[in-house]
């Protein structure tokens, strides 16, 4: 669990838990899931960004998935034989971004 203030501006605190990183179905579809971040009076969650790359902690790609709590990895341009690392962060309606989740 990550607990930090967004941009140190008391916008809101991020309680972010990755529920399950990967779900593989019988058709080999992969979906990344995460728990939603609660909005506060001072800060409303606008959506989430999925960061990914081939080295843990070095995410070369970012996809804004909007106000959802999952991402169909089949929609990303991934190489099937390559290992990928993913992290997610929330952003507010005023474009303040929270810290990345654990990879």
CSV table of C-alpha atoms in Angstrom, one decimal:
chain,number,residue,atom,x,y,z
A,1,UNK,CA,0.0,0.0,0.0
A,2,UNK,CA,1.3,3.5,-0.8
A,3,UNK,CA,0.4,6.4,1.3
A,4,UNK,CA,1.5,9.9,0.2
A,5,UNK,CA,0.1,13.3,-0.5
A,6,UNK,CA,-0.3,14.2,-4.1
A,7,UNK,CA,2.4,16.7,-5.1
A,8,UNK,CA,2.7,17.7,-1.3
A,9,UNK,CA,-0.4,20.0,-1.8
A,10,UNK,CA,-2.8,18.2,0.6
A,11,UNK,CA,-5.0,17.5,-2.4
A,12,UNK,CA,-5.7,14.0,-1.3
A,13,UNK,CA,-4.0,11.0,0.0
A,14,UNK,CA,-3.5,8.0,-2.1
A,15,UNK,CA,-4.5,4.6,-0.7
A,16,UNK,CA,-3.7,2.4,-3.6
A,17,UNK,CA,-3.7,-1.4,-3.6
A,18,UNK,CA,-3.1,-3.5,-6.7
A,19,UNK,CA,-5.7,-6.3,-6.3
A,20,UNK,CA,-4.4,-8.5,-9.0
A,21,UNK,CA,-1.7,-7.7,-11.5
A,22,UNK,CA,-2.6,-10.1,-14.1
A,23,UNK,CA,-5.5,-12.4,-15.0
A,24,UNK,CA,-5.1,-14.9,-17.8
A,25,UNK,CA,-8.2,-16.5,-19.2
A,26,UNK,CA,-8.5,-19.6,-21.3
A,27,UNK,CA,-8.3,-17.4,-24.4
A,28,UNK,CA,-5.0,-16.0,-23.2
A,29,UNK,CA,-6.4,-12.5,-22.6
A,30,UNK,CA,-4.6,-10.5,-19.9
A,31,UNK,CA,-6.2,-7.8,-17.8
A,32,UNK,CA,-4.5,-5.6,-15.2
A,33,UNK,CA,-6.8,-4.8,-12.3
A,34,UNK,CA,-6.4,-2.3,-9.4
A,35,UNK,CA,-8.5,-0.9,-6.5
A,36,UNK,CA,-10.0,2.5,-7.0
A,37,UNK,CA,-8.7,5.6,-5.1
A,38,UNK,CA,-11.4,7.4,-3.2
A,39,UNK,CA,-12.1,11.1,-4.0
A,40,UNK,CA,-12.2,13.6,-1.3
A,41,UNK,CA,-13.9,17.0,-0.9
A,42,UNK,CA,-10.7,18.7,-1.9
A,43,UNK,CA,-9.7,16.4,-4.7
A,44,UNK,CA,-11.7,14.4,-7.2
A,45,UNK,CA,-10.1,11.4,-8.9
A,46,UNK,CA,-10.2,12.0,-12.7
A,47,UNK,CA,-8.7,8.7,-13.8
A,48,UNK,CA,-5.7,6.4,-13.9
A,49,UNK,CA,-2.6,6.0,-16.0
A,50,UNK,CA,-0.9,2.7,-16.7
A,51,UNK,CA,2.9,2.9,-16.9
A,52,UNK,CA,4.8,0.0,-18.4
A,53,UNK,CA,8.2,-1.1,-19.7
A,54,UNK,CA,10.6,-4.0,-19.9
A,55,UNK,CA,12.7,-3.0,-16.9
A,56,UNK,CA,11.1,-2.7,-13.4
A,57,UNK,CA,10.9,0.9,-12.4
A,58,UNK,CA,11.8,2.2,-15.9
A,59,UNK,CA,8.4,2.7,-17.6
A,60,UNK,CA,8.8,3.9,-21.2
A,61,UNK,CA,5.2,3.8,-22.1
A,62,UNK,CA,2.2,5.5,-20.4
A,63,UNK,CA,-1.5,5.0,-21.3
A,64,UNK,CA,-4.3,7.1,-19.8
A,65,UNK,CA,-7.1,4.6,-19.3
A,66,UNK,CA,-9.6,7.1,-17.8
A,67,UNK,CA,-11.8,6.5,-14.9
A,68,UNK,CA,-11.7,2.7,-14.9
A,69,UNK,CA,-10.0,0.1,-12.6
A,70,UNK,CA,-8.7,-2.3,-15.2
A,71,UNK,CA,-6.8,-2.3,-18.5
A,72,UNK,CA,-7.0,-5.0,-21.2
A,73,UNK,CA,-3.4,-5.6,-21.9
A,74,UNK,CA,-4.3,-7.0,-25.3
A,75,UNK,CA,-5.0,-3.5,-26.4
A,76,UNK,CA,-1.4,-2.4,-25.7
A,77,UNK,CA,1.4,-3.0,-28.3
A,78,UNK,CA,3.2,-5.7,-26.3
A,79,UNK,CA,5.6,-8.3,-27.7
A,80,UNK,CA,4.4,-11.8,-26.6
A,81,UNK,CA,7.8,-13.2,-25.7
A,82,UNK,CA,8.9,-10.1,-23.7
A,83,UNK,CA,8.6,-9.6,-20.0
A,84,UNK,CA,6.8,-6.4,-19.0
A,85,UNK,CA,6.5,-4.5,-15.7
A,86,UNK,CA,3.4,-2.4,-14.9
A,87,UNK,CA,2.6,0.4,-12.4
A,88,UNK,CA,-0.5,2.5,-12.1
A,89,UNK,CA,-1.2,5.9,-10.7
A,90,UNK,CA,-4.3,8.1,-10.2
A,91,UNK,CA,-4.7,11.6,-11.2
A,92,UNK,CA,-7.2,14.3,-10.1
A,93,UNK,CA,-9.6,16.4,-12.2
A,94,UNK,CA,-7.1,19.2,-11.7
A,95,UNK,CA,-4.3,17.1,-13.3
A,96,UNK,CA,-2.4,16.4,-10.1
A,97,UNK,CA,-0.8,13.0,-10.3
A,98,UNK,CA,-0.3,10.5,-7.5
A,99,UNK,CA,2.7,8.3,-7.0
A,100,UNK,CA,3.1,5.1,-8.9
A,101,UNK,CA,1.9,1.8,-7.4
A,102,UNK,CA,4.4,-1.0,-6.7
A,103,UNK,CA,5.4,-2.7,-9.9
